[in-house]
Coordinates of C-alpha atoms in Angstrom, one line a residue:
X1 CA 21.7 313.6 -45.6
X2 CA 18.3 314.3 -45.1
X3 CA 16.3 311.6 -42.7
X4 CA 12.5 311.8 -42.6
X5 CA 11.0 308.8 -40.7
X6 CA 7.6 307.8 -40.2
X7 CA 6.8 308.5 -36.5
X8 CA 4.8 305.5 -36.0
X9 CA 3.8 301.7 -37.9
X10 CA 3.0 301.6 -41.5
X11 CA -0.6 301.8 -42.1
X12 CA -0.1 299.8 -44.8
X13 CA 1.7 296.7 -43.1
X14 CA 1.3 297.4 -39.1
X15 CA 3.0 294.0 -38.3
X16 CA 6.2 295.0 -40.3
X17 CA 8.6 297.1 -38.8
X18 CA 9.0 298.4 -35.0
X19 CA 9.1 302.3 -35.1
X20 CA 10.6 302.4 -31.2
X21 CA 14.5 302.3 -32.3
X22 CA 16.5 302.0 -35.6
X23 CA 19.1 300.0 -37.1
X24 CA 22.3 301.3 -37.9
X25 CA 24.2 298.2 -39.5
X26 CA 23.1 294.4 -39.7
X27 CA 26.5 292.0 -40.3
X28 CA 25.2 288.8 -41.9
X29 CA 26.9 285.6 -42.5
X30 CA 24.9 283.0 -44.6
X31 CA 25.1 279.4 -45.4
X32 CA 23.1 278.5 -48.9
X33 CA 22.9 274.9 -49.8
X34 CA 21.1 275.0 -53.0
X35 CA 20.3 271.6 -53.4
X36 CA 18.2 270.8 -50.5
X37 CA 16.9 274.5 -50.5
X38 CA 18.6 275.3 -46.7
X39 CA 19.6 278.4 -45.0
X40 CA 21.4 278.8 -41.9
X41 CA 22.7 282.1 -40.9
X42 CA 23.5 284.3 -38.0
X43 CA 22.9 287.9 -37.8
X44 CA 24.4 290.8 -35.8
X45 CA 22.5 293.9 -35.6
X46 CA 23.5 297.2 -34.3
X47 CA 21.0 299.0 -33.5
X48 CA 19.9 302.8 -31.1
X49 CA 16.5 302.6 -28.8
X50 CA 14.7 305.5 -29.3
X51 CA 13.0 308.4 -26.7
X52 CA 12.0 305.8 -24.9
X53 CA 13.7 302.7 -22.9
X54 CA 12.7 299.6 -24.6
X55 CA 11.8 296.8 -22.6
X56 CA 10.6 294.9 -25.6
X57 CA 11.4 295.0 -29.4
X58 CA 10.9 293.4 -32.2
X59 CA 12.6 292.2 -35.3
X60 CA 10.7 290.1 -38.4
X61 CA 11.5 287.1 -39.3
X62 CA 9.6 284.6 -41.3
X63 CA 9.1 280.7 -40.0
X64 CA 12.7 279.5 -39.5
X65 CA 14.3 277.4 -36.5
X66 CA 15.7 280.3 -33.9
X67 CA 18.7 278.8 -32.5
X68 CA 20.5 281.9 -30.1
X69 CA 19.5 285.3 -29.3
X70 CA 21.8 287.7 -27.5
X71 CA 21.2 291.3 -26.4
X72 CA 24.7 293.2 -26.0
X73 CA 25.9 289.4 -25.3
X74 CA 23.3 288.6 -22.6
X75 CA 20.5 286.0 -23.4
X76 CA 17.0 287.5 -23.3
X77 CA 13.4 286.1 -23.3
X78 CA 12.2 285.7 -26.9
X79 CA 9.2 284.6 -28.9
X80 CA 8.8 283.5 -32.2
X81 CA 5.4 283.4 -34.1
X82 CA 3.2 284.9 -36.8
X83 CA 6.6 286.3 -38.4
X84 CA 7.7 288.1 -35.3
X85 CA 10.5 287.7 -33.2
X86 CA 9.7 289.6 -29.8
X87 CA 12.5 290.5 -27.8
X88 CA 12.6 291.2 -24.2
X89 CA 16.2 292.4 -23.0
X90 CA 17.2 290.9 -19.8
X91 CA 17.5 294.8 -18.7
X92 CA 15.6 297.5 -20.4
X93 CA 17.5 299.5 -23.3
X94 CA 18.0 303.2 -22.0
X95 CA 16.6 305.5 -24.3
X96 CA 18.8 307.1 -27.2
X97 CA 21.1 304.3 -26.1
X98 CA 22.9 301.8 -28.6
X99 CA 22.6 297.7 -28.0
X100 CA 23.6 294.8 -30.5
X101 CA 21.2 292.0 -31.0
X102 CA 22.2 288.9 -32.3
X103 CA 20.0 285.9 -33.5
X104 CA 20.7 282.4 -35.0
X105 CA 18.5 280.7 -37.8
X106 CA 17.9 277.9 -39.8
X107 CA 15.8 276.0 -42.0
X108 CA 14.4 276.0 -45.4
X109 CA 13.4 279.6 -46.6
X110 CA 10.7 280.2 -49.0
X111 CA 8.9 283.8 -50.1
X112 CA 6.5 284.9 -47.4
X113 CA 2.5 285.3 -48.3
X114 CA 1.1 288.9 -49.3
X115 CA -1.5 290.1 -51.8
X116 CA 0.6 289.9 -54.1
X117 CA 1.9 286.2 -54.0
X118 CA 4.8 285.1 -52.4
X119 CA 7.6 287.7 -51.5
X120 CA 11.5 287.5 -51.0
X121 CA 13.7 284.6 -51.2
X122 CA 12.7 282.2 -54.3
X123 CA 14.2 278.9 -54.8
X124 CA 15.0 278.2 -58.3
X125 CA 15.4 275.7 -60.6
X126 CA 19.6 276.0 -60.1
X127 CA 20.0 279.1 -57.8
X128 CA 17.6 281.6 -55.7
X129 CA 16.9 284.7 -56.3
X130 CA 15.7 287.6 -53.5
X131 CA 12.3 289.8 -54.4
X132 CA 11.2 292.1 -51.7
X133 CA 9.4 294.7 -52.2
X134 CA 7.4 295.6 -49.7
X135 CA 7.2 293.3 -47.1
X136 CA 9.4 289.8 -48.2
X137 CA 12.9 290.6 -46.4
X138 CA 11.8 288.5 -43.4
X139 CA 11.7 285.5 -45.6
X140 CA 15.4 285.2 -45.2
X141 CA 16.8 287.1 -42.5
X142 CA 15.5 289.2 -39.0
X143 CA 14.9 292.5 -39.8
X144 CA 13.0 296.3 -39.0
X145 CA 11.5 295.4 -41.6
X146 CA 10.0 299.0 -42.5
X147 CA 11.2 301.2 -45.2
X148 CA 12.6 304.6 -43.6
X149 CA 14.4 302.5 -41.3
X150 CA 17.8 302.2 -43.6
X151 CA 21.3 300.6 -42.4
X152 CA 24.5 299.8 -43.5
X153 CA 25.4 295.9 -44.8
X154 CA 27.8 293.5 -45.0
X155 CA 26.5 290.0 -45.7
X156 CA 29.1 287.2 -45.8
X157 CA 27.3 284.0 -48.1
X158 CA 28.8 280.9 -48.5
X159 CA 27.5 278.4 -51.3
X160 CA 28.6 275.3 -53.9
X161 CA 31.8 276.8 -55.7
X162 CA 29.4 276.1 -59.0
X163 CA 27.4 279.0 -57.7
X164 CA 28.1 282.7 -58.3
X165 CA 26.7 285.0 -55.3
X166 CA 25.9 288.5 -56.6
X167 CA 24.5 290.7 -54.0
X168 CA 24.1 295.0 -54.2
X169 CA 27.0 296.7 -53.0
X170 CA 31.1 295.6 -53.4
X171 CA 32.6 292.6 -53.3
X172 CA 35.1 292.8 -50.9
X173 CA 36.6 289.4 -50.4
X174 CA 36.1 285.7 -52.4
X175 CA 37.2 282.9 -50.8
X176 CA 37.5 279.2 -51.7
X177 CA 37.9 276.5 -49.8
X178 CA 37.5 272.8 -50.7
X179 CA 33.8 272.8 -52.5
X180 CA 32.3 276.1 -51.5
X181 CA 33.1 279.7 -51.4
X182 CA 32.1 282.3 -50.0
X183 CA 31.3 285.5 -50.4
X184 CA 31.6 288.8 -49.0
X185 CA 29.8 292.0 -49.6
X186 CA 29.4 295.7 -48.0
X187 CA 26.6 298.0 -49.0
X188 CA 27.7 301.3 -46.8
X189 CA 24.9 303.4 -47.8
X190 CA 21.9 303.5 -45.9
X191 CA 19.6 300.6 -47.3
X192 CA 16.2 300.0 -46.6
X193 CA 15.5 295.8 -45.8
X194 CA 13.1 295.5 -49.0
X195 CA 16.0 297.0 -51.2
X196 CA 19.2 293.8 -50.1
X197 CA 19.7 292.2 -53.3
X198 CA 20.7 289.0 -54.0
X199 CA 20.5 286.6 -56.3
X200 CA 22.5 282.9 -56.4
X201 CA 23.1 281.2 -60.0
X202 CA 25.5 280.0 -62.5
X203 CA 26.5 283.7 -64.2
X204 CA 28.7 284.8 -66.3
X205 CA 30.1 288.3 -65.5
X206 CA 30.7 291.0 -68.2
X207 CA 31.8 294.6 -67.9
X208 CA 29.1 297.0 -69.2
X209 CA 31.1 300.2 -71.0
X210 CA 34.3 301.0 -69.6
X211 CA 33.5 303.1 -66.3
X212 CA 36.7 305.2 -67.2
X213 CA 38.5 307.1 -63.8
X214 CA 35.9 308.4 -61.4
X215 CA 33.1 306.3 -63.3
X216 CA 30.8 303.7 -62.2
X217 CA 31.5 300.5 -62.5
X218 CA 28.0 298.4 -64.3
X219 CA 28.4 294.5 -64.6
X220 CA 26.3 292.3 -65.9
X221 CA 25.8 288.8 -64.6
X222 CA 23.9 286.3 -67.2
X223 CA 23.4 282.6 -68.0
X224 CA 26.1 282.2 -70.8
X225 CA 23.7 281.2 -73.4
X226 CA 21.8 284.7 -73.2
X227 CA 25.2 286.8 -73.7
X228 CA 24.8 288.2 -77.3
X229 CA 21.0 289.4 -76.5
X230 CA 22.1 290.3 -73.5
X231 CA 24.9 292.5 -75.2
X232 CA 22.4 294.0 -77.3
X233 CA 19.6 295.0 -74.8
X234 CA 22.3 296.6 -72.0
X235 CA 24.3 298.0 -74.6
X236 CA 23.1 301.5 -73.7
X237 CA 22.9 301.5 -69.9
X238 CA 26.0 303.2 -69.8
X239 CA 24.5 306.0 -71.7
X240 CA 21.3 305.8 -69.7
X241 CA 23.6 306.3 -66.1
X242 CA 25.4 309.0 -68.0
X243 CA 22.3 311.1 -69.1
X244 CA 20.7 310.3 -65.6
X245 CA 23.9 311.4 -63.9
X246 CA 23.5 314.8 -65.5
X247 CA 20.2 314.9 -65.4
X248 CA 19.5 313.5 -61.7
X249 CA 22.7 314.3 -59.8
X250 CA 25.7 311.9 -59.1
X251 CA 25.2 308.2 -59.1
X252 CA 24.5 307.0 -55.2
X253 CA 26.4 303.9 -55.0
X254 CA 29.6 302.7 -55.3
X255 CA 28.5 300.2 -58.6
X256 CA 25.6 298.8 -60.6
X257 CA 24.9 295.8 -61.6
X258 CA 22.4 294.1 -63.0
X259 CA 21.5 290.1 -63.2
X260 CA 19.7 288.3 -65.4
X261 CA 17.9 284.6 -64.4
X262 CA 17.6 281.5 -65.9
X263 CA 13.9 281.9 -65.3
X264 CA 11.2 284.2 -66.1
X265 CA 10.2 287.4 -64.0
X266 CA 6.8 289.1 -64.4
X267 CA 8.8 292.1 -63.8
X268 CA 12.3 293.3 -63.1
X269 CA 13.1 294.1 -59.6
X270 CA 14.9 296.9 -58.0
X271 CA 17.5 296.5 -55.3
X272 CA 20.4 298.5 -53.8
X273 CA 22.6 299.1 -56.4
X274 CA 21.6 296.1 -57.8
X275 CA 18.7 295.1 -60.5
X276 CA 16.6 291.6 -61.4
X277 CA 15.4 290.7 -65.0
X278 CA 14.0 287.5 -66.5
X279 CA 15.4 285.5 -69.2
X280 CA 11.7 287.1 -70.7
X281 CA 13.1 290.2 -70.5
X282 CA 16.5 289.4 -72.8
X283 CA 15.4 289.1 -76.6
X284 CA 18.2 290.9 -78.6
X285 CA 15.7 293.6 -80.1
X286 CA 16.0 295.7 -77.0
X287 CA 12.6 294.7 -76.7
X288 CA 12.7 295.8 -72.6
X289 CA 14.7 299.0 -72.9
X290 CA 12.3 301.2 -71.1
X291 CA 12.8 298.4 -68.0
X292 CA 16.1 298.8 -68.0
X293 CA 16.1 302.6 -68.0
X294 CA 12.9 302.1 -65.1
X295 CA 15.2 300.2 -62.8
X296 CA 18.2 302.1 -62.9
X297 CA 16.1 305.5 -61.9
X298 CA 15.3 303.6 -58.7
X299 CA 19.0 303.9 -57.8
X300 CA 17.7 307.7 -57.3
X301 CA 14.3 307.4 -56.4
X302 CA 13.4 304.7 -54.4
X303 CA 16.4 303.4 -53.3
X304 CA 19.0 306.5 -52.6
X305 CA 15.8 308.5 -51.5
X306 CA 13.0 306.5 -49.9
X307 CA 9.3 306.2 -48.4
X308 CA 9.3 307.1 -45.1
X309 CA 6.2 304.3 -45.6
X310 CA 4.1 303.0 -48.0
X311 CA 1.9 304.9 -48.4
X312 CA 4.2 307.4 -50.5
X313 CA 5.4 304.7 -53.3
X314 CA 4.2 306.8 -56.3
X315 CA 7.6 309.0 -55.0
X316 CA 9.3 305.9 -56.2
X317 CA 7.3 304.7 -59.0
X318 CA 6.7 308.0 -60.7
X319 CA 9.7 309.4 -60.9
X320 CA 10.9 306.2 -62.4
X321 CA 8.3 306.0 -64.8
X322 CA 9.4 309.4 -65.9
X323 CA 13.1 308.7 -66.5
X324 CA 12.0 306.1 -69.1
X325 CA 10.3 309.1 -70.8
X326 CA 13.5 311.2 -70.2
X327 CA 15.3 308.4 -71.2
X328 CA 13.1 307.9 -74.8
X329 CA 13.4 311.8 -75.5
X330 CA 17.0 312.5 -74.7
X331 CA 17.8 309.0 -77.0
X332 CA 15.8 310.3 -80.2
X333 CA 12.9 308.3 -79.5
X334 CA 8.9 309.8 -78.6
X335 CA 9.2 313.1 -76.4
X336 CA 7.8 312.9 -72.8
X337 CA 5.3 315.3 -74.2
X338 CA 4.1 312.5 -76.6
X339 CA 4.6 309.7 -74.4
X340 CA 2.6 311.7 -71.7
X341 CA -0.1 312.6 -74.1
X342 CA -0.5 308.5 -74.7
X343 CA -0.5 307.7 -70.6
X344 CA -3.1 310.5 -71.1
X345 CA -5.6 308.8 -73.3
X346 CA -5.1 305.2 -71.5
X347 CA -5.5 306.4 -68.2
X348 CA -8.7 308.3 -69.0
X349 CA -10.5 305.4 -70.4
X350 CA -9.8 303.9 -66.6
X351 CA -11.9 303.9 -63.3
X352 CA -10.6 307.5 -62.0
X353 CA -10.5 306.6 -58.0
X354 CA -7.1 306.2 -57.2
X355 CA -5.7 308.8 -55.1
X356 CA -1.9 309.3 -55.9
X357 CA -1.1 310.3 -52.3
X358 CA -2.4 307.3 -50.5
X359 CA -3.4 304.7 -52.9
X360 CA -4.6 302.3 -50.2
X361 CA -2.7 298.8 -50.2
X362 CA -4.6 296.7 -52.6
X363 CA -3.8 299.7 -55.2
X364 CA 0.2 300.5 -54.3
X365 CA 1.5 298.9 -57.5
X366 CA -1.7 299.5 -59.7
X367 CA -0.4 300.3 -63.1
X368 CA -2.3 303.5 -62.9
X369 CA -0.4 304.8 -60.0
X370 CA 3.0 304.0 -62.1
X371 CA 1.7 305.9 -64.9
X372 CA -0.3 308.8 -63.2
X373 CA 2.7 309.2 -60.7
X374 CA 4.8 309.9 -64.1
X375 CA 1.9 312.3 -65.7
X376 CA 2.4 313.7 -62.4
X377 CA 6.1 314.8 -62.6
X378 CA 5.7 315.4 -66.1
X379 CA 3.0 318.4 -64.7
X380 CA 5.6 319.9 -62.4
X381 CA 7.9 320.2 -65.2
X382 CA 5.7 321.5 -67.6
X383 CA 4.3 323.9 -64.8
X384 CA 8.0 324.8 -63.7
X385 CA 10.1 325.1 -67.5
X386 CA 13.1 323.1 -67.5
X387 CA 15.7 324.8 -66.2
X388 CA 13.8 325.0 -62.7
X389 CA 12.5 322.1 -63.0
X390 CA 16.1 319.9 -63.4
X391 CA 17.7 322.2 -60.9
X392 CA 14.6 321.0 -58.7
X393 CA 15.0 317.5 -59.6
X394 CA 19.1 317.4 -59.0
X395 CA 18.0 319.1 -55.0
X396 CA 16.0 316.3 -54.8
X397 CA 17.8 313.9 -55.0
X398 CA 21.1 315.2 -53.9
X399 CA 19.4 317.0 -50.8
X400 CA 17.6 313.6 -49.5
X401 CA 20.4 311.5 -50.7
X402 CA 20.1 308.4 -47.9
X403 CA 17.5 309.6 -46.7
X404 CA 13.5 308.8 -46.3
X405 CA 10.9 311.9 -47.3
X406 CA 7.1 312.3 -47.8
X407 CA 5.0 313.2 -50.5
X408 CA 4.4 317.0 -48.5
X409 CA 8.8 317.0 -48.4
X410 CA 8.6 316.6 -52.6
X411 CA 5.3 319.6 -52.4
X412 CA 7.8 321.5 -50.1
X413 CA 10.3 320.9 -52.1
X414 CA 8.9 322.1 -55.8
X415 CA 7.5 325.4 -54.0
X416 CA 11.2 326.1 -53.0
X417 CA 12.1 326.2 -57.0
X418 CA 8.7 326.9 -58.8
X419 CA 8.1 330.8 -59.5
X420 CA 4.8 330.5 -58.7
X421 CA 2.6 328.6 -56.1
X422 CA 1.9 324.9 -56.9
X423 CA -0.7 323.7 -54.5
X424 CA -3.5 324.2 -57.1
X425 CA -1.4 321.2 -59.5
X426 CA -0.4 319.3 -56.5
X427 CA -4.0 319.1 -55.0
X428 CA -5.5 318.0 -58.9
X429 CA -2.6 315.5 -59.2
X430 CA -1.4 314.2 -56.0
X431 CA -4.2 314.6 -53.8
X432 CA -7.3 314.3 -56.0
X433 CA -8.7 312.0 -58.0
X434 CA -10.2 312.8 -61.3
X435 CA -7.8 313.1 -63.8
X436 CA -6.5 316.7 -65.0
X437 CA -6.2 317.6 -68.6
X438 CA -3.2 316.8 -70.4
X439 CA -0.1 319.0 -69.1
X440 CA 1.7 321.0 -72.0
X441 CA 4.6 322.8 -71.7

C-alpha cells in the first residue's frame, strides 16, 4: 500500500481536516429515529499524533449537542463552534504516539452548507440517505474530515425494525430486539470520511449475478415497486465488475452494493463499496447505464486510490469517466475513440480556462473537468498503445491500492510504462489550458 498524504490543510477546504495526526480506525455506534429526524451516537477514534506533540487537535463536527469527550479516558477542555470540535488533551500527545478520543452527540442532523447545497446526511421522506463528497461527513459524525486521511470502520446503527440499514462494507451482525434492530458493519479498508455510505429505507434486497467462489458479492437494495426496472438496468453490472476486474486489477473490497431511493438524486453518489441512485435514475430502458458503469470505477479510482486533497479530483473523475467509455466499447457499443471524438467537439465549443490540475473550488465538479479528465486518460492511452497503457493502468491501481497519490504520482507513474517521455501531453492536458487536438490512436 502506497500512502501519499497532503503535508498540510486542503487549500480547498482549510477548516476541514487537521493535518497534525491521522486516524487509524473510528468505532461508531448510532441511534436513528426516523420519525422525529434524531441522531444520537457515540464515537471512538483511534488515532497516531504526528512529528509533533499535540497539545490541541481537532475533529469536525457539524452543530449537534456534545455530551462527553475523553482523551485515552481522561476528560479534556473542548470547544464546539463553527463545525469544529477543538480538543485540548489534559496532557499533550507525544509525537508518533497513539491516543483514543471519544465524543458523545446528539440532536437532529441535517446536510451541512457548501457551494454546492447541502452535504451529507439527508432526511427523507421514509429513511435518510448520506451524500458527502467533499466536505458533508461532519453532518453526522466527528471526523478528520480530509480525504488522504483514510481509516478503518465499524459503525453499529440502530433504527425502527421497518427500516433496512445498508451501509459500505459487511454486515457482520443483525440484531432484533423488541421494535428496533440494529445493525452492524466493518469497512476494513482504509476509507476516506467523504466515502462512509449509508443509506436508511424500506429496501428490498436482491442478489445481482451469482458471485460464484472467489467472486464478489453485488446486492441491490430497492423500493419493491422499482424491482423489474431495477432488474433490467443492473442486469449487467456483473459484467461491468468482470471487464473492469480484468481491465483495472482485482476488485478492492470485500462486496458491492448499490441502493436505489424512493426519491430523486441529481446524480448517483459514490461511497465505499457502496453506490446511491435515484428512483430518476431506474427506468427499465437502461436509460442510466453509463452511471452505473461511472460509479462502480470509483471503487478503483477515487475510493481504493484517493486525493491526497482536492485539488486532484480529476484523478477520480476522469478515470471514471473513461471506464464508461471502456465500458461502451468493450460491450459493442461507440468506441472510446468515438465517444472521445464527441467530448471533443462539446468541450471545444466551451470557455477553455479550466486547468485540469487545480481546477480551483468553484470548478472541482464542473462537467468539463469530468469530461476533459477522461479526454485526458484517453491521450495517455492513445500516446502509450494498449498493452502499456493497461499494464500502466492495472500498476495504478494495484500499486496505490489504499492509498492517497497526486496528479505528479499518476505523471510519475505513466513515465515508468510509456516508451517515450510524456511531459509534452501531460503539460497540454493536465497542466494547461487550451484544449489539445483530438488524440487518435
Amino acid at each position: 500500500m502506497a500512502v501519499q498524504q497532503s503535508a498540510g490543510a486542503d487549500p480547498y477546504f482549510p477548516a476541514n481536516g487537521d493535518p497534525r495526526y491521522r486516524v487509524h480506525r473510528y468505532e461508531l455506534a448510532l441511534d436513528y429515529r426516523p420519525g422525529p429526524n434524531r441522531l444520537s451516537g457515540t464515537a471512538r477514534i483511534n488515532a497516531i499524533a504526528g512529528r509533533a506533540p499535540l497539545a490541541e487537535f481537532h475533529l469536525n463536527l457539524a452543530d449537534f449537542r456534545v455530551g462527553r469527550v475523553r482523551v485515552d479516558g481522561r476528560q479534556p477542555h473542548y470547544t464546539h463552534r463553527g463545525g469544529r470540535l477543538r480538543i485540548r488533551p489534559a496532557k499533550p500527545v507525544r509525537a508518533g504516539a497513539t491516543f483514543t478520543v471519544e465524543v458523545q452527540w446528539s440532536g437532529n442532523p441535517r446536510p451541512v452548507a457548501s457551494p454546492w447545497g447541502g452535504l451529507g446526511w439527508e432526511e427523507l421522506a421514509d429513511g435518510a440517505l448520506v451524500a458527502s463528497q467533499p466536505v458533508g461527513a461532519p453532518s453526522w459524525y466527528p471526523c478528520n474530515d480530509r480525504p488522504a486521511d483514510k481509516a478503518s470502520y465499524q459503525i453499529s446503527i440502530t433504527t425502527p425494525s421497518a427500516y433496512a440499514v445498508v451501509a459500505g462494507g459487511r454486515l457482520l451482525t443483525r440484531t432484533t430486539k423488541a421494535s428496533t434492530t440494529t445493525w452492524v458493519y466493518e469497512q476494513s479498508a482504509p476509507t476516506s470520511s467523504y466515502l462512509v455510505g449509508l443509506s436508511i429505507g424500506k429496501y428490498q434486497t436482491v442478489l445481482l449475478g451469482d458471485p460464484g467462489l472467489g467472486g464478489v458479492p453485488q446486492h441491490g437494495h430497492i423500493p419493491a415497486h422499482l424491482l423489474p426496472e431495477f432488474s433490467r438496468d443492473f442486469a449487467r453490472q456483473p459484467a461491468m465488475m468482470h471487464l473492469f476486474q480484468q481491465l483495472f486489477g482485482p476488485y478492492p473490497f470485500d462486496e458491492y452494493a448499490v441502493v436505489v431511493t424512493e426519491e430523486e438524486l441529481d446524480v448517483p453518489v459514490e461511497a465505499q463499496g457502496l453506490s446511491l441512485f435515484g428512483a430518476n435514475h431506474v427506468d427499465g430502458a437502461r436509460g442510466s447505464e453509463r452511471l452505473v458503469a461511472h460509479e462502480l470505477a470509483h471503487q478503483w479510482f477515487g475510493n481504493s486510490v484517493s486525493i491526497a486533497d482536492w485539488r486532484h479530483i480529476w484523478l477520480n473523475e476522469g478515470f471514471a469517466k473513461y471506464a464508461e467509455w471502456l465500458w461502451s466499447e468493450r460491450s459493442g457499443g461507440r468506441t472510446a475513440q468515438q465517444l472521445a471524438a464527441a467530448a471533443h467537439r462539446s468541450l471545444s465549443s466551451l470557455p477553455q480556462d479550466l486547468r485540469l490540475a487545480d481546477p480551483g473550488r468553484k470548478s472541482m465538479f464542473d462537467d468539463r473537468l469530468y469530461v476533459r479528465g477522461g479526454l485526458t486518460v484517453h491521450a495517455v492511452r492513445c500516446a502509450m498503445g494498449d498493452e502499456a497503457f493497461f499494464r500502466m493502468l492495472r500498476g495504478w491501481a494495484g500499486l496505490h491500492r489504499g492509498g492517497s497519490v497526486t496528479t505528479a504520482t499518476f505523471a510519475a507513474h505513466v513515465a515508468r510504462f510509456a516508451a517515450e517521455p510524456q511531459e509534452e501531453l501531460f503539460e497540454a492536458w493536465v497542466y494547461g489550458t487550451a484544449l489539445p487536438p483530438l488524440p487518435t490512436g
